[in-house]
C-alpha positions as a printed Julia matrix, in Angstrom:
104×3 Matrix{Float64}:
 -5.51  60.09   23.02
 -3.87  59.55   19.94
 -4.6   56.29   18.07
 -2.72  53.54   18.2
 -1.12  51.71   15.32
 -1.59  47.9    14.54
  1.66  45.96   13.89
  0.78  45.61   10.03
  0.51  49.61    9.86
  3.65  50.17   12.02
  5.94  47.81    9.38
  4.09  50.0     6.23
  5.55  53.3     7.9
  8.67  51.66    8.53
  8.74  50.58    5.06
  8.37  53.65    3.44
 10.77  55.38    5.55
 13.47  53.33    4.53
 15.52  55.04    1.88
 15.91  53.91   -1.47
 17.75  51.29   -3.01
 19.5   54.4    -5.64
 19.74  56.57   -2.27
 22.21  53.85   -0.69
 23.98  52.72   -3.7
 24.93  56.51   -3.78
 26.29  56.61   -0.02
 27.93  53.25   -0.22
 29.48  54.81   -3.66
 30.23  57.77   -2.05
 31.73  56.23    1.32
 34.21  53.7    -0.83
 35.56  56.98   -2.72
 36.52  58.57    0.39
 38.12  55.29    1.89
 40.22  55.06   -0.87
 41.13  58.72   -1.12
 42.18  58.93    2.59
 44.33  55.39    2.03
 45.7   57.13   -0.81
 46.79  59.84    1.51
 47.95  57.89    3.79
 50.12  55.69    2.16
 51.27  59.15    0.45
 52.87  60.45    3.6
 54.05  57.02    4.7
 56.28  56.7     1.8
 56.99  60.42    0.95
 60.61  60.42    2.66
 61.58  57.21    1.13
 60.2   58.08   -1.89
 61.77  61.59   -2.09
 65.22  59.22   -1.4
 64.83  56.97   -4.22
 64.55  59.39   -7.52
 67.17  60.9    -9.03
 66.98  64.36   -7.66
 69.51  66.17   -5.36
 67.65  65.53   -2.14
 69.08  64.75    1.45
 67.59  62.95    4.39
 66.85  66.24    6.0
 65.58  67.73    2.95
 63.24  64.68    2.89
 62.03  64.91    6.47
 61.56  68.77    5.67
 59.72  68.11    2.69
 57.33  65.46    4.59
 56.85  68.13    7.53
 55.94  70.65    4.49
 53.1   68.38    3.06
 51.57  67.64    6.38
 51.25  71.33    7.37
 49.39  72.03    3.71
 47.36  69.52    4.28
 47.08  70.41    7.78
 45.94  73.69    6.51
 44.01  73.05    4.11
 41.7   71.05    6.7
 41.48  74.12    8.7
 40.37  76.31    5.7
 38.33  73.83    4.55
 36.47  73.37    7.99
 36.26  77.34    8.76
 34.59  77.85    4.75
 31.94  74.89    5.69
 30.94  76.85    8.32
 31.08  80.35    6.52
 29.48  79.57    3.02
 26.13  77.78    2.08
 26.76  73.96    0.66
 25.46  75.17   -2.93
 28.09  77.77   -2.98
 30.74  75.12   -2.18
 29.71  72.74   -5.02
 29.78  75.77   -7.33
 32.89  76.42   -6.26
 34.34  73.02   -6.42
 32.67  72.55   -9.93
 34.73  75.86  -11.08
 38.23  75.25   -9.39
 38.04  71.73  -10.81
 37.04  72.87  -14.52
 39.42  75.65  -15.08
């Protein structure tokens, strides 16, 4: 029978399985950036057909709406490329990748 644990031992192993302080800074970091860059996105396509009203540029309502419907299915393909290459390629690949595309 395996030995039991005192309270005073159980907190210690709880203790140093808690992740760091730098470890959760990082997520919390990284969590905020992704927040922002999906509101970014979304207030993006909110405004897109208004927006694409307002400039100067030869554009109609349909041409708008078209234009809106456009974005969404890049983007809407994009996630599905995106999600099938996850599954197909090793993370360290991807971060090469991302490191090249975003550097040339």
């Amino acid at each position: 029978m395996p030995k039991q644990l005192t309270r005073s031992e159980k907190i210690e192993l709880w203790k140093r399985s808690l992740p760091s302080f730098y470890i959760i800074s990082i997520i919390i970091l990284g969590s905020v950036m992704l927040w922002s860059y999906y509101g970014l996105e979304v207030t993006f396509f909110q405004f897109l057909a208004q927006f694409s009203n307002a400039v100067p540029l030869p554009i109609q309502g349909t041409m708008s709406a078209n234009l809106e419907a456009a974005t969404g299915s890049a983007y809407a393909i994009g996630g599905l490329l995106a999600t099938w290459a996850s599954f197909r390629i090793h993370p360290e690949h991807m971060i090469y990748l991302n490191f090249i595309l975003m550097n040339i």
